Amino acid sequence: MSITPPVTEEVDHEASVAAMPTSWWRPLIKPLILSAMLLWWAANMFGEDHAATAVDAAAVICTVCGLHLLIQWSGQVSLGHMAIVGIGGFATANLAVEQELPLPLALLLGGFCAMLATVAIGLPALRIRGFALAITTLAAATAVSAYLFRQDWLAGGSLGILVSNSNFFGFDSQEPTSFVVPALVVALIVMFITMKIGHSGVGNALRMVANDDEVAGSYGINVGTHKLAAFLFSGFVAGIGGGLMVLDLGRATPEMFPASESIVFVAAVLMGGAGSIRGPVIAAIALVAVPEFLDIGHYEELVGALGLLLAVRFVPEGINGQHEHMVERVASVKAKLRGASS
Amino acid sequence: MSGVPILELADITVRYGAVQALSDVSLAVDDGAFVGLIGPNGAGKTSLFNVISGFTKPYSGVTSFNGTRIPRAPHRRARLGLVRTFQNVGLNRSATVDENLRAALTTGRFQVEFADLFGGSSDLERRILGFEETHQLFELGKYRDVKVSDLSTGVAKMVELACAVLRQPRLLLLDEPSSGLSPDETDRLGVVLRQLHAESDMSILMIEHDMPLIMRSAEYMVCLDFGTVIARGTPAEVRNNKVVIDAYLGEG
C-alpha cells in the first residue's frame, strides 16, 4: 500500500509543517522565561492602580481568548458574552461563600458553571448561523442580565455577594499588588491552552467548520460537536474571567456585568484580527489599559466601540494583519541589506 | 479482494418537492474498481454523490458500504473511508495549501485531533501517502505557502485531490475533477489518478465530462439520464451504446 512518487524536486524538510519537533519541551523554554520575567515585574514593579488594571486585563484576556476561538476560528458569534462572564462570577462567589470552597477551586468550578450555561446558547447555534445566531446570543444575554442576575439565589439580593475569604494559594485576592501574580498566571495558562488548540487538529477542524459545513462533514468532522465544543470552551474561560473579577473585588453584583459591555470583548476580537491569539490579546490589553491611563474611568465601552469603528475603517485585517505586514516588510529590508553587503 | 462490493446502492430514489432527481438507481462499485459516472447536466450525478456521502436523505433506497448498511451522518460515512471532492473545490480558500493539507491529516476523529494537540504524531505511517510524498506526487512544492484563493482552478483541484488522498480513502468519490483544468492539467490528472489506483487498493467512483480522460481511466462505466441508469458496462460498450449516444455523447 505504498506509492512511489516521482522524484522531481528536492524536499525542504525544514519548511515542512508536518515535521514533528524533536522534543516537546524545547519550544516552551522561551515563553516560560518570558512569563517568569513578566510575573516578577508584575509582582514587584506595579503600584496599586496598575496592579488593579493588570488584574482587569487578565480577566478580559481570558474571556477574549475564548471569544477569539469562537468567532475567528469556529466562525460563530456571541454578542452577549458578558452574561457568561457574569454567570461565572456569581457561581464563583456562591461556591466560595455558600460551599466555603477554597478560592482556586471555586474559580475552576465557576468556569464549569459558565460552560454549562453556554449550552443554552450553543444548542440553538447548531441550527442557525450568521445574523440569526448573533441576535439569539444578544437576546439570551439580555434575558440573563434582566432576569437571572436579579434572582436572590444566584445574585444574593440587592447588596450582591460579599466574598470575605481572600486566600488564593497564599496570595491575597483582594490586594491587587498580590493577586496580580496568580491572575496573570491564569491568563497565561488560558492563552497557552487556546494557542495549543489553535495549532492542533482541533483548531484545524474548527476552521474547516467555519469554512463550510458540508466540506467539514466530508472530512469526517462532526460539525455539531465542534460548534458546541467551541461554545463550551469560550464559556469556560469567560467564566474564569468573571471569577477573577469577583475575587479581585471581593464581591459580585449585577452592575459588574452589564450586558452592553460585551461590545468590549467583541471589539478586542475584531481589532485583533483573524489568525493567532496575539492580536486579540494585545487588543484586550489596550482596551483595558487605555481608559485607565487616560483617566476616563469606566468608559471601556466607549473606547471599545470607538476602537472597533476605527479598526473596521482603517485596519480591517486587525492587529494580526498589521503584524504580518510588518514581518514581511522587515524580511524584505533584511533581504535588501544582505543583497547590498554581498 | 473479496467479492463484496465496496459500495452498493439499491433502488435509490431522491425527490426535491415535486421533482424526482433519482428514480430507483442501483449501482455497485467493486472493491478496488475504478468506475466512471457520466451523463448530461441535470441527470442526477451530483445528487447521487450527495446520497452516497450522506448530505441528501434519499426518499427510498439503501446504501451499503463494504457489505453493511451505514449511518447517514456525513462525518461518520467519511470516517469509514468514503472520501469525496466537490465540483467547486472543497477547500478552505482563505488558508494556505499546507494548512489545508495539514487539516486533512489532523482532523476527523477526536482522537486524531487531540493526538495532535499534545504534539504526538497521528499515525502518519498507516497512510497511503505521507505528507512529503503527497507534495511530490501532486507537484505542490512551490505552492506550500500560497493561499488557495490565489491559486488557479487547476492547482486548487490538485490540492483538493491531495487532501482527499491524505484522508485514506477506501472509496474516493470525485465530482468532475477535470472541470476548470487546462488540457495539460487534465492529462496530468489522468496520470495521477491511474497511478493512485494502480498502486493503492482504493476504489474510485468518478463523475466526469471529459470523455478521453474517463475512457482511459475507468474500468467500468455507468451512464445516468433523467435520474435513471440508461447504460452500464465497459467503457467501449458504453461509448458505442445507442441510447448513450442519443442522450449524451451525440454522433461524433
Coordinates of C-alpha atoms in Angstrom, one line a residue:
Chain A
M1 CA 0.0 0.0 0.0
S2 CA 2.8 2.4 -0.7
I3 CA 3.2 4.6 -3.7
T4 CA 6.5 5.7 -5.0
P5 CA 6.1 9.4 -6.0
P6 CA 8.1 10.7 -8.9
V7 CA 11.4 12.2 -7.7
T8 CA 11.1 15.5 -9.3
E9 CA 12.4 18.0 -6.8
E10 CA 14.3 18.0 -3.6
V11 CA 12.2 18.4 -0.5
D12 CA 12.8 21.1 2.0
H13 CA 12.3 19.2 5.2
E14 CA 12.7 22.3 7.4
A15 CA 9.8 24.0 5.8
S16 CA 7.5 21.0 6.2
V17 CA 4.6 21.7 8.6
A18 CA 4.3 18.1 9.3
A19 CA 7.8 17.8 10.6
M20 CA 7.5 17.0 14.3
P21 CA 9.6 18.9 16.9
T22 CA 12.4 16.8 18.3
S23 CA 11.4 17.4 21.9
W24 CA 8.2 18.8 23.3
W25 CA 9.7 21.0 26.0
R26 CA 12.1 22.9 23.8
P27 CA 9.5 25.3 22.3
L28 CA 8.3 26.0 25.9
I29 CA 11.6 27.5 27.2
K30 CA 11.3 30.9 25.7
P31 CA 7.6 31.5 26.7
L32 CA 8.4 30.2 30.2
I33 CA 11.3 32.6 30.8
L34 CA 9.3 35.5 29.4
S35 CA 6.4 34.6 31.6
A36 CA 8.6 34.4 34.7
M37 CA 10.1 37.8 33.9
L38 CA 6.6 39.3 33.3
L39 CA 5.4 37.9 36.6
W40 CA 8.4 39.1 38.6
W41 CA 7.9 42.5 37.1
A42 CA 4.2 42.5 37.8
A43 CA 4.8 41.4 41.4
N44 CA 7.4 44.0 42.2
M45 CA 7.0 47.0 40.0
F46 CA 3.3 47.6 39.9
G47 CA 1.7 50.2 42.1
E48 CA -1.8 49.6 43.4
D49 CA -3.5 51.2 40.4
H50 CA -1.5 49.5 37.7
A51 CA -1.8 46.1 39.5
A52 CA -5.6 46.5 39.6
T53 CA -5.6 47.3 35.8
A54 CA -3.4 44.3 35.2
V55 CA -5.9 42.0 37.0
D56 CA -8.7 43.5 35.0
A57 CA -6.7 42.8 31.8
A58 CA -6.1 39.2 32.9
A59 CA -9.8 38.7 33.3
V60 CA -10.5 40.3 29.9
I61 CA -7.7 38.3 28.2
C62 CA -9.3 35.0 29.5
T63 CA -12.7 36.0 28.0
V64 CA -11.3 37.3 24.8
C65 CA -9.2 34.1 24.1
G66 CA -12.3 32.0 24.3
L67 CA -14.3 34.5 22.2
H68 CA -11.5 34.6 19.6
L69 CA -11.7 30.8 19.3
L70 CA -15.5 31.1 18.9
I71 CA -15.6 33.9 16.4
Q72 CA -12.3 33.8 14.4
W73 CA -11.7 30.0 14.4
S74 CA -15.1 28.3 14.6
G75 CA -16.9 31.0 12.6
Q76 CA -19.7 31.5 15.2
V77 CA -20.6 34.6 17.2
S78 CA -21.7 35.6 20.7
L79 CA -22.7 39.2 21.2
G80 CA -23.6 38.7 24.9
H81 CA -20.6 37.2 26.4
M82 CA -20.8 39.5 29.5
A83 CA -23.7 37.4 30.6
I84 CA -21.5 34.3 30.6
V85 CA -18.8 36.2 32.4
G86 CA -21.4 37.2 35.0
I87 CA -22.6 33.6 35.5
G88 CA -19.0 32.5 36.1
G89 CA -18.5 35.4 38.5
F90 CA -21.7 34.7 40.5
A91 CA -21.0 31.0 40.5
T92 CA -17.5 31.5 41.8
A93 CA -18.8 33.8 44.6
N94 CA -21.6 31.4 45.6
L95 CA -19.2 28.4 45.6
A96 CA -16.7 30.4 47.7
V97 CA -19.3 31.7 50.2
E98 CA -22.1 29.1 50.4
Q99 CA -19.9 26.0 49.9
E100 CA -16.9 27.6 51.5
L101 CA -14.7 26.1 48.8
P102 CA -11.0 27.2 48.6
L103 CA -10.9 30.1 46.1
P104 CA -8.9 28.4 43.3
L105 CA -11.4 25.5 43.3
A106 CA -14.3 27.9 43.3
L107 CA -12.8 29.7 40.4
L108 CA -12.4 26.5 38.4
L109 CA -15.9 25.2 39.2
G110 CA -17.3 28.7 38.4
G111 CA -15.8 28.3 35.0
F112 CA -17.6 24.9 34.6
C113 CA -20.9 26.5 35.7
A114 CA -20.5 29.2 33.0
M115 CA -19.6 26.4 30.5
L116 CA -22.8 24.6 31.3
A117 CA -24.7 27.9 30.8
T118 CA -23.4 28.3 27.3
V119 CA -25.0 25.1 26.3
A120 CA -28.3 27.1 26.3
I121 CA -26.8 29.4 23.6
G122 CA -24.7 26.7 21.9
L123 CA -27.6 24.3 21.2
P124 CA -29.6 26.8 19.1
A125 CA -26.2 27.6 17.4
L126 CA -26.3 24.1 15.8
R127 CA -29.4 25.1 13.8
I128 CA -28.7 28.8 12.9
R129 CA -25.8 30.8 11.9
G130 CA -24.7 34.4 11.0
F131 CA -27.2 37.1 11.7
A132 CA -29.8 34.9 13.4
L133 CA -27.2 33.5 15.7
A134 CA -25.9 36.9 16.6
I135 CA -29.3 38.2 17.6
T136 CA -30.1 35.0 19.5
T137 CA -27.0 35.4 21.7
L138 CA -27.8 39.0 22.3
A139 CA -31.3 38.1 23.3
A140 CA -30.0 35.4 25.6
A141 CA -27.6 37.7 27.2
T142 CA -30.2 40.4 27.8
A143 CA -32.5 37.8 29.3
V144 CA -29.8 36.6 31.7
S145 CA -29.0 40.1 32.8
A146 CA -32.6 41.1 33.3
Y147 CA -33.8 38.0 35.0
L148 CA -31.1 35.7 36.3
F149 CA -28.9 38.4 37.8
R150 CA -31.9 39.7 39.8
Q151 CA -32.6 36.3 41.5
D152 CA -31.5 36.1 45.1
W153 CA -30.4 32.5 44.9
L154 CA -27.8 33.4 42.3
A155 CA -27.0 37.1 42.8
G156 CA -27.6 37.4 46.6
G157 CA -30.1 40.3 46.6
S158 CA -29.5 44.0 46.5
L159 CA -26.1 44.0 48.0
G160 CA -24.7 41.2 45.9
I161 CA -22.4 38.6 47.4
L162 CA -19.5 39.5 49.5
V163 CA -16.5 37.2 49.5
S164 CA -14.7 37.5 52.7
N165 CA -12.2 34.7 52.1
S166 CA -9.2 36.2 50.2
N167 CA -6.6 33.4 50.4
F168 CA -5.8 32.4 46.9
F169 CA -2.9 29.9 47.1
G170 CA -1.3 32.1 49.7
F171 CA -1.8 35.3 47.7
D172 CA -4.3 38.0 48.9
S173 CA -7.0 38.0 46.2
Q174 CA -8.3 41.4 47.3
E175 CA -5.0 43.1 47.3
P176 CA -4.2 43.8 43.6
T177 CA -0.4 44.0 44.1
S178 CA -0.6 40.4 45.4
F179 CA -3.4 39.0 43.3
V180 CA -1.8 40.2 40.0
V181 CA 0.6 37.3 40.1
P182 CA -2.0 34.4 40.2
A183 CA -4.3 36.4 37.9
L184 CA -1.6 36.7 35.2
V185 CA -0.7 33.0 35.7
V186 CA -4.3 32.1 35.0
A187 CA -4.4 34.4 31.9
L188 CA -1.1 32.9 30.6
I189 CA -2.4 29.3 31.1
V190 CA -5.6 30.2 29.2
M191 CA -3.6 31.8 26.4
F192 CA -1.3 28.8 26.2
I193 CA -4.2 26.3 26.0
T194 CA -6.0 28.4 23.4
M195 CA -2.8 28.6 21.4
K196 CA -2.3 24.9 21.6
I197 CA -5.9 24.2 20.4
G198 CA -5.4 26.6 17.5
H199 CA -2.3 24.8 16.4
S200 CA -3.8 21.4 16.8
G201 CA -6.1 19.2 14.7
V202 CA -9.0 20.6 16.8
G203 CA -8.1 24.1 15.6
N204 CA -7.9 22.9 12.0
A205 CA -11.2 21.2 12.4
L206 CA -12.8 24.3 13.8
R207 CA -11.5 26.4 10.9
M208 CA -12.9 23.7 8.5
V209 CA -16.3 24.0 10.2
A210 CA -16.2 27.8 9.9
N211 CA -15.3 27.5 6.2
D212 CA -18.1 25.1 5.1
D213 CA -20.3 22.6 6.9
E214 CA -20.5 20.2 4.1
V215 CA -16.8 20.1 3.3
A216 CA -16.1 19.7 7.1
G217 CA -18.5 16.8 7.2
S218 CA -16.8 15.1 4.3
Y219 CA -13.5 15.4 6.2
G220 CA -15.1 13.2 8.9
I221 CA -15.6 16.2 11.2
N222 CA -18.6 16.1 13.4
V223 CA -19.8 19.7 12.7
G224 CA -22.3 19.9 15.6
T225 CA -19.9 18.6 18.2
H226 CA -17.2 21.1 17.2
K227 CA -19.6 24.0 17.1
L228 CA -20.9 23.2 20.6
A229 CA -17.3 22.5 21.9
A230 CA -16.3 26.0 20.7
F231 CA -19.1 27.5 22.7
L232 CA -18.3 25.4 25.8
F233 CA -14.6 26.4 25.7
S234 CA -15.4 30.0 25.3
G235 CA -18.0 29.8 28.1
F236 CA -15.5 28.1 30.4
V237 CA -12.7 30.7 30.0
A238 CA -15.3 33.5 30.2
G239 CA -16.5 32.1 33.5
I240 CA -12.9 32.1 34.7
G241 CA -12.6 35.7 33.7
G242 CA -15.7 36.6 35.6
G243 CA -14.4 34.6 38.6
L244 CA -11.1 36.6 38.6
M245 CA -13.1 39.9 38.6
V246 CA -15.2 38.8 41.6
L247 CA -12.2 37.5 43.6
D248 CA -10.4 40.7 42.9
L249 CA -13.2 43.0 44.1
G250 CA -14.3 40.6 46.9
R251 CA -17.9 40.9 45.8
A252 CA -20.3 40.0 43.0
T253 CA -23.0 42.4 41.9
P254 CA -25.1 42.6 38.7
E255 CA -23.6 46.1 38.0
M256 CA -20.2 44.4 37.4
F257 CA -21.6 42.6 34.4
P258 CA -23.6 45.0 32.2
A259 CA -24.7 43.2 29.0
S260 CA -23.8 46.3 27.0
E261 CA -20.1 45.9 27.9
S262 CA -20.0 42.7 25.8
I263 CA -19.0 45.0 23.0
V264 CA -15.6 45.4 24.5
F265 CA -14.9 41.6 24.1
V266 CA -16.2 41.6 20.5
A267 CA -14.2 44.7 19.8
A268 CA -11.0 43.1 21.1
V269 CA -11.5 40.0 18.9
L270 CA -12.3 42.1 15.7
M271 CA -9.4 44.5 16.4
G272 CA -7.2 41.5 16.9
G273 CA -8.0 40.1 13.5
A274 CA -8.1 36.5 12.2
G275 CA -5.3 34.1 13.0
S276 CA -3.3 33.7 16.1
I277 CA -4.3 34.9 19.6
R278 CA -1.5 37.5 19.6
G279 CA -3.8 40.2 18.0
P280 CA -6.8 39.9 20.3
V281 CA -4.6 39.7 23.4
I282 CA -2.9 42.9 22.5
A283 CA -6.2 44.5 21.7
A284 CA -7.7 43.3 25.1
I285 CA -4.8 44.8 27.0
A286 CA -5.2 48.1 25.1
L287 CA -8.9 48.2 25.7
V288 CA -8.4 47.8 29.4
A289 CA -5.3 50.0 29.8
V290 CA -6.3 52.9 27.6
P291 CA -9.3 54.1 29.6
E292 CA -7.2 53.7 32.8
F293 CA -4.2 55.7 31.5
L294 CA -6.3 58.4 30.0
D295 CA -8.0 58.5 33.4
I296 CA -11.5 58.4 31.9
G297 CA -12.5 55.7 34.4
H298 CA -15.3 53.4 33.2
Y299 CA -15.5 54.4 29.6
E300 CA -14.3 50.9 28.4
E301 CA -17.5 50.6 26.3
L302 CA -16.8 53.9 24.6
V303 CA -13.2 53.1 23.9
G304 CA -14.2 49.6 22.7
A305 CA -16.8 50.9 20.4
L306 CA -14.5 53.7 19.0
G307 CA -11.7 51.2 18.6
L308 CA -14.0 48.9 16.8
L309 CA -15.2 51.6 14.4
L310 CA -11.7 52.8 13.7
A311 CA -10.3 49.3 13.3
V312 CA -13.0 48.3 10.8
R313 CA -12.4 51.5 8.8
F314 CA -8.6 51.7 8.9
V315 CA -7.2 48.2 9.7
P316 CA -9.8 45.7 8.6
E317 CA -7.3 42.9 9.0
G318 CA -6.7 43.8 12.6
I319 CA -3.5 43.7 14.6
N320 CA -2.6 40.2 13.3
G321 CA -2.8 41.6 9.7
Q322 CA -0.6 44.5 10.6
H323 CA 1.8 42.2 12.3
E324 CA 2.1 40.1 9.1
H325 CA 2.7 43.2 7.0
M326 CA 5.4 44.3 9.4
V327 CA 7.1 40.9 9.3
E328 CA 7.0 40.9 5.5
R329 CA 8.5 44.4 5.4
V330 CA 11.3 43.6 7.9
A331 CA 12.1 40.4 5.8
S332 CA 12.3 42.4 2.6
V333 CA 14.5 45.1 4.2
K334 CA 16.8 42.3 5.6
A335 CA 17.0 40.7 2.1
K336 CA 17.9 44.0 0.6
L337 CA 20.6 44.6 3.2
R338 CA 22.0 41.1 2.6
G339 CA 22.0 41.8 -1.2
A340 CA 23.8 45.1 -0.7
S341 CA 26.5 43.5 1.5
S342 CA 27.4 40.6 -0.7
Chain B
M1 CA -10.0 -8.8 -2.9
S2 CA -13.3 -10.1 -1.6
G3 CA -16.4 -10.5 -3.8
V4 CA -18.3 -8.0 -1.7
P5 CA -18.7 -4.6 -3.5
I6 CA -17.2 -1.7 -1.5
L7 CA -20.3 0.4 -2.3
E8 CA -23.7 -0.8 -3.1
L9 CA -26.7 1.4 -3.8
A10 CA -30.1 -0.3 -4.1
D11 CA -33.2 1.4 -5.6
I12 CA -32.2 5.0 -4.6
T13 CA -35.0 7.5 -5.1
V14 CA -34.5 11.2 -4.4
R15 CA -37.2 13.8 -4.6
Y16 CA -36.9 17.5 -4.2
G17 CA -40.5 18.6 -3.8
A18 CA -42.3 17.6 -7.0
V19 CA -39.1 16.9 -8.8
Q20 CA -37.8 13.4 -8.9
A21 CA -34.0 13.7 -9.2
L22 CA -33.2 10.0 -9.0
S23 CA -35.6 7.1 -9.6
D24 CA -34.7 3.6 -8.4
V25 CA -31.0 3.9 -9.1
S26 CA -29.0 0.8 -8.3
L27 CA -25.2 0.7 -8.6
A28 CA -22.3 -1.3 -7.2
V29 CA -18.6 -0.4 -7.1
D30 CA -16.4 -3.5 -6.7
D31 CA -13.6 -3.4 -4.2
G32 CA -10.6 -1.8 -6.0
A33 CA -12.5 -0.8 -9.1
F34 CA -12.4 2.5 -11.0
V35 CA -15.9 3.3 -12.1
G36 CA -16.9 6.3 -14.2
L37 CA -20.2 8.0 -13.9
I38 CA -21.3 10.0 -17.0
G39 CA -24.5 11.7 -18.1
P40 CA -25.8 15.1 -19.3
N41 CA -26.2 18.0 -16.9
G42 CA -29.1 17.6 -14.6
A43 CA -29.0 13.8 -14.9
G44 CA -28.7 13.4 -11.2
K45 CA -25.0 12.6 -10.9
T46 CA -24.2 15.0 -8.1
S47 CA -27.5 14.1 -6.4
L48 CA -26.2 10.5 -6.3
F49 CA -22.9 11.7 -4.8
N50 CA -24.8 13.6 -2.1
V51 CA -26.8 10.5 -1.3
I52 CA -23.6 8.4 -1.1
S53 CA -21.8 11.0 1.2
G54 CA -24.9 11.4 3.4
F55 CA -25.8 15.0 2.6
T56 CA -29.1 14.1 1.0
K57 CA -31.5 11.7 2.6
P58 CA -33.0 9.5 -0.1
Y59 CA -36.8 9.2 -0.3
S60 CA -36.2 5.4 -0.5
G61 CA -33.4 3.0 -1.1
V62 CA -30.4 1.5 0.8
T63 CA -26.7 2.5 0.8
S64 CA -24.3 -0.2 1.9
F65 CA -20.6 0.1 2.3
N66 CA -18.4 -3.0 2.4
G67 CA -21.5 -5.2 2.7
T68 CA -23.2 -3.4 5.6
R69 CA -25.8 -0.6 5.9
I70 CA -24.1 2.6 7.0
P71 CA -25.2 5.5 9.2
R72 CA -26.3 8.6 7.3
A73 CA -24.3 11.3 9.1
P74 CA -21.8 12.6 6.6
H75 CA -18.9 12.7 9.1
R76 CA -19.5 9.1 10.1
R77 CA -19.5 8.0 6.4
A78 CA -16.3 9.9 5.9
R79 CA -14.7 8.1 8.8
L80 CA -15.4 4.8 7.1
G81 CA -13.2 5.9 4.2
L82 CA -15.8 7.4 1.9
V83 CA -13.9 10.5 0.8
R84 CA -15.3 12.9 -1.7
T85 CA -14.3 16.0 -3.6
F86 CA -16.6 18.8 -4.7
Q87 CA -17.3 20.4 -8.1
N88 CA -16.5 23.9 -6.7
V89 CA -13.4 22.8 -4.8
G90 CA -14.0 21.8 -1.2
L91 CA -11.1 23.5 0.5
N92 CA -10.6 26.3 3.0
R93 CA -10.0 29.1 0.5
S94 CA -8.6 31.6 3.0
A95 CA -5.9 29.1 4.2
T96 CA -2.7 28.2 2.5
V97 CA -2.0 24.9 0.7
D98 CA 0.0 23.4 3.5
E99 CA -2.7 24.5 6.1
N100 CA -5.2 22.6 4.0
L101 CA -3.1 19.5 3.7
R102 CA -2.4 19.6 7.4
A103 CA -6.1 20.0 8.1
A104 CA -6.7 16.9 6.0
L105 CA -4.1 15.0 8.1
T106 CA -5.2 16.1 11.5
T107 CA -9.0 16.4 11.5
G108 CA -11.8 13.8 11.7
R109 CA -11.9 11.6 14.8
F110 CA -11.4 13.4 18.1
Q111 CA -8.5 11.1 19.0
V112 CA -6.6 12.2 15.9
E113 CA -7.3 15.9 16.6
F114 CA -6.3 15.5 20.3
A115 CA -3.2 13.4 19.5
D116 CA -2.1 16.4 17.5
L117 CA -2.9 18.7 20.5
F118 CA -0.2 17.1 22.6
G119 CA 2.4 17.1 19.9
G120 CA 2.3 13.4 19.1
S121 CA 2.2 12.1 15.5
S122 CA -1.2 10.9 14.4
D123 CA -0.5 7.5 12.9
L124 CA 1.1 9.0 9.8
E125 CA 2.8 5.8 8.8
R126 CA -0.5 4.0 8.2
R127 CA -1.4 6.5 5.4
I128 CA -1.3 5.7 1.8
L129 CA 1.0 8.6 1.2
G130 CA 3.0 10.7 3.6
F131 CA 2.9 14.5 3.7
E132 CA 6.1 14.9 1.6
E133 CA 5.2 12.2 -0.8
T134 CA 1.8 13.8 -1.4
H135 CA 3.6 17.1 -2.1
Q136 CA 5.8 15.4 -4.7
L137 CA 3.1 13.3 -6.4
F138 CA 0.8 16.3 -6.9
E139 CA 3.7 18.7 -7.6
L140 CA 2.6 21.2 -5.0
G141 CA 6.1 22.1 -3.6
K142 CA 6.1 25.6 -4.9
Y143 CA 2.6 26.4 -3.6
R144 CA 3.2 25.5 0.0
D145 CA 2.5 28.9 1.5
V146 CA 0.1 30.2 -1.2
K147 CA -3.5 30.8 -0.2
V148 CA -5.9 28.6 -2.0
S149 CA -7.9 31.7 -3.2
D150 CA -4.8 32.8 -5.1
L151 CA -4.4 29.5 -6.9
S152 CA -5.6 28.7 -10.4
T153 CA -8.5 26.3 -10.5
G154 CA -6.3 23.6 -11.9
V155 CA -3.8 23.8 -9.0
A156 CA -6.6 24.2 -6.4
K157 CA -8.2 21.0 -7.8
M158 CA -4.9 19.2 -7.4
V159 CA -4.7 20.4 -3.8
E160 CA -8.2 19.1 -3.1
L161 CA -7.3 15.7 -4.6
A162 CA -4.1 15.7 -2.4
C163 CA -6.2 16.4 0.7
A164 CA -8.6 13.6 -0.3
V165 CA -5.8 11.1 -0.7
L166 CA -4.3 12.1 2.7
R167 CA -7.6 11.2 4.3
Q168 CA -7.0 7.5 3.5
P169 CA -10.0 6.8 1.2
R170 CA -11.4 3.3 0.8
L171 CA -13.6 4.7 -1.9
L172 CA -12.7 8.0 -3.5
L173 CA -15.7 10.0 -4.9
L174 CA -14.5 12.5 -7.5
D175 CA -17.1 15.1 -8.7
E176 CA -15.8 16.4 -12.1
P177 CA -12.1 16.6 -11.2
S178 CA -11.2 18.0 -14.6
S179 CA -13.7 20.9 -14.7
G180 CA -11.7 24.2 -15.0
L181 CA -8.5 22.4 -15.9
S182 CA -6.3 23.1 -19.0
P183 CA -5.7 20.2 -21.4
D184 CA -2.2 19.7 -19.9
E185 CA -3.5 19.7 -16.4
T186 CA -6.2 17.2 -17.4
D187 CA -3.5 14.9 -18.8
R188 CA -1.5 15.2 -15.6
L189 CA -4.7 14.5 -13.6
G190 CA -5.3 11.3 -15.6
V191 CA -1.7 10.1 -14.9
V192 CA -2.0 10.8 -11.2
L193 CA -5.4 9.1 -10.9
R194 CA -4.2 6.0 -12.7
Q195 CA -1.1 5.8 -10.6
L196 CA -3.1 6.2 -7.4
H197 CA -5.5 3.5 -8.5
A198 CA -2.8 1.1 -9.7
E199 CA -0.5 1.4 -6.6
S200 CA -3.1 1.5 -3.8
D201 CA -6.1 -0.6 -3.1
M202 CA -8.6 2.3 -3.1
S203 CA -11.7 2.2 -5.2
I204 CA -12.7 5.2 -7.3
L205 CA -16.1 6.5 -8.4
M206 CA -15.7 9.5 -10.7
I207 CA -18.2 11.9 -12.3
E208 CA -16.6 13.3 -15.4
H209 CA -17.5 15.1 -18.7
D210 CA -14.1 14.7 -20.3
M211 CA -14.5 11.6 -22.3
P212 CA -10.9 10.9 -23.2
L213 CA -10.0 11.1 -19.5
I214 CA -12.7 8.8 -18.3
M215 CA -12.3 6.4 -21.2
R216 CA -8.6 6.0 -20.4
S217 CA -9.0 5.8 -16.6
A218 CA -12.2 3.9 -15.8
E219 CA -12.6 0.2 -16.0
Y220 CA -16.4 0.3 -15.8
M221 CA -18.9 3.0 -16.7
V222 CA -22.4 3.9 -15.7
C223 CA -24.5 6.5 -17.7
L224 CA -27.3 8.4 -16.0
D225 CA -30.1 10.4 -17.7
F226 CA -33.2 11.9 -16.1
G227 CA -32.4 10.2 -12.8
T228 CA -32.2 6.6 -14.1
V229 CA -29.3 4.4 -15.3
I230 CA -29.6 4.2 -19.1
A231 CA -26.4 2.1 -19.7
R232 CA -23.6 0.3 -17.9
G233 CA -20.6 -1.7 -19.0
T234 CA -17.0 -1.4 -20.1
P235 CA -16.0 2.0 -21.4
A236 CA -16.1 0.6 -25.0
E237 CA -19.6 -0.8 -24.6
V238 CA -21.0 2.3 -23.1
R239 CA -19.4 4.5 -25.7
N240 CA -21.0 2.5 -28.5
N241 CA -24.3 2.2 -26.8
K242 CA -27.0 3.7 -29.0
V243 CA -29.0 5.1 -26.0
V244 CA -25.9 6.8 -24.6
I245 CA -25.0 8.3 -28.0
D246 CA -28.6 9.7 -28.3
A247 CA -28.8 11.0 -24.8
Y248 CA -25.4 12.3 -24.1
L249 CA -22.5 11.8 -26.5
G250 CA -24.1 12.7 -29.8
E251 CA -22.9 11.5 -33.1
G252 CA -19.3 12.0 -33.4

